[in-house]
Coordinates of C-alpha atoms and ligand atoms in Angstrom, one line a residue:
X350 CA 0.1 0.1 0.0
X351 CA 2.9 2.2 0.8
X352 CA 4.3 1.6 -2.6
X353 CA 1.4 2.8 -4.3
X354 CA 0.7 5.8 -1.6
X355 CA -2.3 4.1 -0.6
X356 CA -2.1 5.8 2.9
X357 CA -5.7 5.5 4.1
X358 CA -7.9 2.8 5.0
X359 CA -11.3 1.7 6.4
X360 CA -11.0 -1.8 7.8
X361 CA -14.3 -3.7 8.4
X362 CA -14.6 -5.0 11.8
X363 CA -17.1 -6.3 13.7
X364 CA -19.1 -6.0 16.9
X365 CA -18.3 -9.4 17.8
X366 CA -14.8 -8.0 18.8
X367 CA -16.7 -7.1 22.3
X368 CA -17.4 -10.6 23.0
X369 CA -20.0 -10.3 26.0
X370 CA -19.7 -6.5 26.9
X371 CA -20.2 -5.6 30.4
X372 CA -21.8 -2.3 29.3
X373 CA -25.0 -2.2 27.1
X374 CA -25.3 -0.3 24.6
X375 CA -21.8 -1.1 24.1
X376 CA -18.9 2.1 24.0
X377 CA -16.2 1.7 21.9
X378 CA -13.9 2.1 25.1
X379 CA -15.5 -1.7 26.2
X380 CA -12.4 -4.1 26.4
X381 CA -11.8 -6.1 23.2
X382 CA -12.6 -9.8 24.0
X383 CA -13.5 -11.9 21.5
X384 CA -15.3 -15.1 22.5
X385 CA -15.5 -16.8 18.9
X386 CA -13.0 -17.4 16.3
X387 CA -14.2 -14.8 13.8
X388 CA -14.5 -12.4 16.4
X389 CA -10.9 -13.2 17.3
X390 CA -9.8 -13.1 13.6
X391 CA -11.1 -9.4 13.5
X392 CA -9.5 -8.3 16.9
X393 CA -6.1 -9.6 15.3
X394 CA -6.7 -7.7 12.0
X395 CA -7.6 -4.3 14.0
X396 CA -4.2 -5.2 16.0
X397 CA -2.0 -5.7 13.0
X398 CA -3.3 -2.5 11.5
X399 CA -3.2 -0.3 14.7
X400 CA 0.1 -1.7 14.8
X401 CA 0.8 -0.5 11.3
X402 CA -0.4 2.7 11.7
X403 CA 1.9 3.2 14.8
X404 CA 5.3 1.9 13.0
X405 CA 4.4 3.7 9.7
X406 CA 3.7 7.3 10.4
X407 CA 2.2 8.2 7.4
X408 CA -0.8 5.6 7.4
X409 CA -4.3 6.5 8.8
X410 CA -6.8 3.5 9.1
X411 CA -10.4 3.7 10.7
X412 CA -11.9 0.1 11.9
X413 CA -15.5 0.3 11.8
X414 CA -17.3 -2.2 14.3
X415 CA -20.6 -3.4 12.2
X416 CA -23.2 -4.5 14.7
X417 CA -25.7 -6.8 12.4
X418 CA -26.2 -5.5 9.0
X419 CA -29.7 -6.2 7.3
X420 CA -31.8 -5.5 4.6
X421 CA -31.1 -4.4 0.9
X422 CA -30.9 -1.8 -1.8
X423 CA -34.4 0.1 -2.1
X424 CA -34.3 -0.4 -5.6
X425 CA -34.9 -4.3 -5.2
X426 CA -32.1 -4.5 -7.4
X427 CA -29.4 -5.7 -5.1
X428 CA -29.5 -7.8 -2.0
X429 CA -27.8 -10.4 -0.2
X430 CA -27.6 -14.1 -1.6
X431 CA -25.8 -16.5 0.5
X432 CA -24.6 -19.7 -0.7
X433 CA -26.9 -22.5 0.7
X434 CA -29.1 -22.2 3.3
X435 CA -28.8 -19.1 5.1
X436 CA -27.1 -19.2 8.9
X437 CA -28.0 -15.6 9.1
X438 CA -31.4 -15.0 10.8
X439 CA -32.8 -11.9 8.3
X440 CA -31.9 -13.7 5.3
X441 CA -33.2 -17.1 6.6
X442 CA -36.6 -15.4 7.4
X443 CA -36.4 -13.8 4.0
X444 CA -35.7 -17.3 2.2
X445 CA -38.8 -19.2 4.0
X446 CA -41.3 -16.3 3.4
X447 CA -40.3 -16.8 -0.2
X448 CA -40.6 -20.3 -0.3
X449 CA -37.2 -21.4 -0.8
X450 CA -36.9 -23.2 2.5
X451 CA -39.4 -24.8 4.5
X452 CA -40.5 -23.0 7.8
X453 CA -39.8 -26.6 9.7
X454 CA -36.2 -25.5 9.5
X455 CA -37.0 -22.0 11.7
X456 CA -35.3 -22.6 15.3
X457 CA -35.0 -19.7 17.7
X458 CA -31.4 -20.4 19.3
X459 CA -32.6 -20.1 22.9
X460 CA -35.5 -18.0 25.2
X461 CA -33.8 -18.0 28.5
X462 CA -31.3 -14.9 28.3
X463 CA -31.7 -12.0 29.8
X464 CA -33.9 -10.2 27.7
X465 CA -36.9 -8.6 27.5
X466 CA -38.7 -11.9 25.9
X467 CA -35.9 -14.1 26.5
X468 CA -34.0 -14.1 22.8
X469 CA -30.8 -12.7 21.8
X470 CA -30.9 -9.1 21.2
X471 CA -28.6 -7.5 18.1
X472 CA -28.3 -4.1 16.9
X473 CA -29.5 -4.8 13.1
X474 CA -28.4 -2.1 10.6
X475 CA -30.1 -1.1 7.1
X476 CA -27.3 -1.8 4.8
X477 CA -28.0 1.8 3.2
X478 CA -26.7 3.1 6.5
X479 CA -23.6 0.8 7.1
X480 CA -22.6 2.2 3.1
X481 CA -23.2 5.7 4.5
X482 CA -20.5 5.3 7.4
X483 CA -17.7 3.8 4.9
X484 CA -18.4 6.8 3.0
X485 CA -18.2 9.6 6.2
X486 CA -15.4 7.5 7.3
X487 CA -13.6 8.1 3.8
X488 CA -14.2 11.7 4.7
X489 CA -12.9 12.1 7.7
X490 CA -9.9 10.2 6.8
X491 CA -9.3 13.2 4.3
X492 CA -9.3 15.7 6.9
X493 CA -7.3 13.7 9.4
X494 CA -9.2 15.6 12.4
X495 CA -10.2 12.2 14.1
X496 CA -6.7 11.7 14.4
X497 CA -5.8 14.6 16.5
X498 CA -5.5 12.9 19.9
X499 CA -4.0 9.6 18.8
X500 CA -0.5 10.8 19.7
X501 CA 2.4 8.5 20.0
X502 CA -0.1 5.9 19.2
X503 CA -0.4 6.5 15.3
X504 CA -3.4 7.3 13.3
X505 CA -6.0 4.6 14.0
X506 CA -9.4 4.9 15.4
X507 CA -12.5 2.3 15.9
X508 CA -15.8 3.3 15.4
X509 CA -19.3 1.1 16.2
X510 CA -21.4 1.2 13.4
X511 CA -25.2 0.5 15.0
X512 CA -28.2 2.0 15.2
X513 CA -28.4 2.2 19.2
X514 CA -31.7 0.2 19.4
X515 CA -31.5 -3.5 20.3
X516 CA -34.1 -5.8 18.5
X517 CA -34.7 -9.7 19.7
X518 CA -34.9 -12.5 17.5
X519 CA -38.8 -12.8 18.2
X520 CA -39.4 -9.1 17.4
X521 CA -37.4 -9.8 14.0
X522 CA -39.6 -12.9 13.2
X523 CA -42.6 -9.9 13.8
X524 CA -41.4 -7.3 12.0
X525 CA -40.5 -9.6 8.7
X526 CA -44.1 -11.0 9.4
X527 CA -45.6 -7.6 8.9
X528 CA -43.2 -7.0 5.9
X529 CA -44.0 -10.0 3.8
X530 CA -47.2 -11.0 5.1
X531 CA -45.9 -14.7 6.1
X532 CA -47.0 -16.2 9.0
X533 CA -43.9 -17.7 10.7
X534 CA -44.1 -20.8 12.9
X535 CA -41.1 -21.4 14.7
X536 CA -39.6 -24.0 17.3
X537 CA -37.4 -22.8 20.4
X538 CA -34.4 -25.0 20.8
X539 CA -31.2 -24.6 22.8
X540 CA -28.7 -22.2 22.6
X541 CA -26.1 -21.8 19.5
X542 CA -22.6 -21.5 20.5
X543 CA -20.7 -18.5 20.8
X544 CA -23.9 -16.6 20.7
X545 CA -24.2 -13.4 23.6
X546 CA -27.2 -12.1 24.7
X547 CA -27.3 -8.7 23.9
X548 CA -25.1 -6.8 21.2
X549 CA -26.5 -3.0 21.1
X550 CA -24.3 -0.4 20.1
X551 CA -23.2 3.0 21.7
X552 CA -23.3 4.9 18.4
X553 CA -22.3 8.2 20.1
X554 CA -18.8 8.2 19.1
X555 CA -19.5 7.9 15.5
X556 CA -22.1 10.6 15.7
X557 CA -20.0 13.0 17.1
X558 CA -16.6 12.3 15.0
X559 CA -18.0 11.1 11.7
X560 CA -21.6 12.5 11.7
X561 CA -23.2 9.2 11.4
X562 CA -26.4 8.9 12.3
X563 CA -28.6 5.5 11.2
X564 CA -31.6 7.3 9.5
X565 CA -33.5 3.7 8.2
X566 CA -35.7 1.8 10.8
X567 CA -36.6 -1.8 11.3
X568 CA -39.7 -1.5 8.7
X569 CA -37.6 -0.2 5.9
X570 CA -35.1 -2.4 6.5
X571 CA -37.5 -5.4 6.4
X572 CA -39.8 -3.9 3.5
X573 CA -36.3 -3.6 1.4
X574 CA -35.1 -7.0 2.1
X575 CA -38.7 -8.5 1.2
X576 CA -38.3 -6.2 -2.0
X577 CA -34.9 -7.7 -3.0
X578 CA -35.9 -11.2 -2.2
X579 CA -39.6 -11.1 -3.1
X580 CA -38.5 -9.9 -6.9
X581 CA -35.6 -12.3 -6.8
X582 CA -36.9 -15.8 -5.2
X583 CA -33.6 -17.4 -6.5
X584 CA -31.1 -14.9 -5.7
X585 CA -28.8 -13.6 -8.5
X586 CA -29.2 -16.9 -9.9
X587 CA -32.5 -16.1 -11.9
X588 CA -32.8 -17.0 -15.3
X589 CA -31.8 -13.9 -17.4
X590 CA -34.2 -12.8 -19.9
X591 CA -33.2 -12.8 -23.7
X592 CA -34.3 -10.1 -26.1
X593 CA -37.0 -12.0 -27.3
X594 CA -38.6 -12.6 -23.7
X595 CA -37.3 -16.3 -23.3
X596 CA -35.1 -17.4 -20.7
X597 CA -31.3 -17.8 -21.7
X598 CA -30.8 -20.8 -19.0
Ligands
GDU372 O1 -31.8 -19.7 12.6 C1 -31.6 -18.8 13.7 C2 -30.3 -17.6 13.1 C3 -30.3 -16.9 14.1 N1 -30.8 -17.1 15.3 C4 -30.5 -16.1 16.0 O2 -30.5 -14.7 15.5 C5 -29.4 -13.8 16.0 C6 -28.8 -13.1 15.2 O3 -28.4 -14.1 14.6 P1 -27.1 -13.9 13.0 O4 -26.5 -15.4 12.6 O5 -28.4 -13.2 12.3 O6 -26.3 -12.8 13.6 P2 -25.0 -13.0 14.8 O7 -25.5 -11.8 15.7 O8 -24.6 -14.2 15.1 O9 -23.9 -12.4 13.7 C7 -23.8 -11.3 13.0 O10 -23.3 -10.2 13.6 C8 -22.1 -10.1 14.3 C9 -21.8 -9.1 15.1 O11 -23.2 -8.4 15.9 C10 -21.2 -10.6 13.3 O12 -20.7 -9.0 12.4 C11 -21.3 -11.8 12.3 O13 -20.9 -11.9 11.1 C12 -23.0 -11.7 11.9 O14 -23.4 -12.6 11.6 C13 -28.4 -14.6 17.1 O15 -29.3 -14.5 18.6 C14 -28.9 -15.9 16.6 O16 -29.0 -16.9 17.7 C15 -31.9 -17.8 15.6 O17 -32.3 -17.7 16.6 N2 -32.1 -18.9 14.4

């Protein structure tokens, strides 16, 4: 990167780096103590980038700790298309509602967490807000104001990208029912290894220093996800129409 004078970096980190945080909503000052392999890999990458900024003073980086990205582009033309059965909650709910998977497979992992309904709480963030956070980070890297207190540690800052509002698994099932009209049936099963009760962001720092405010709500997130999924039931694998109206596949 130095050779090509690419000195500014935005790194996609994850809220998973916080493990089971003591403070909810989670500020960036919470200890980084991931409990999953994925979270450890994100934490390690942050450390490497931070060390690089320390060693090479012309290098500037921002680590964005994503909470739970969800939704799709509002046009309905771009969305998530996981290979095989989705492991994440919202893509799975969308795939079930469109008939791609039977709802017999809808399992809620645990209802004995210390949350308002016993199911895990996450801070779901519309992908359009997430994208906005990246643009703001690139602008901030150019101005370098965010590094004014970094001193000897080098120009690295980590920010939460979240809404600051937590939703439970059951809240999300209800929100997707409203968006899609599909009446989900589910079973409660045991906890999934690696899940933590509540990951809700404190988004104050990103608002103050990057000007980041998540403006999309739960309704628009589920509506946009459903617009994408219902117009692309097979994701990007749909037959491509030819000029004479026939399918090319
Ligand atoms: O079939 C399912 C799938 C998920 N869940 C529950 O739904 C919640 C959300 O699960 P996801 O798999 O959708 O998301 P995670 O919170 O596990 O993880 C996501 O958010 C993290 C940060 O919070 C990381 O970014 C990670 O990469 C990303 O997948 C969890 O409580 C999970 O137990 C179910 O009950 N049933």
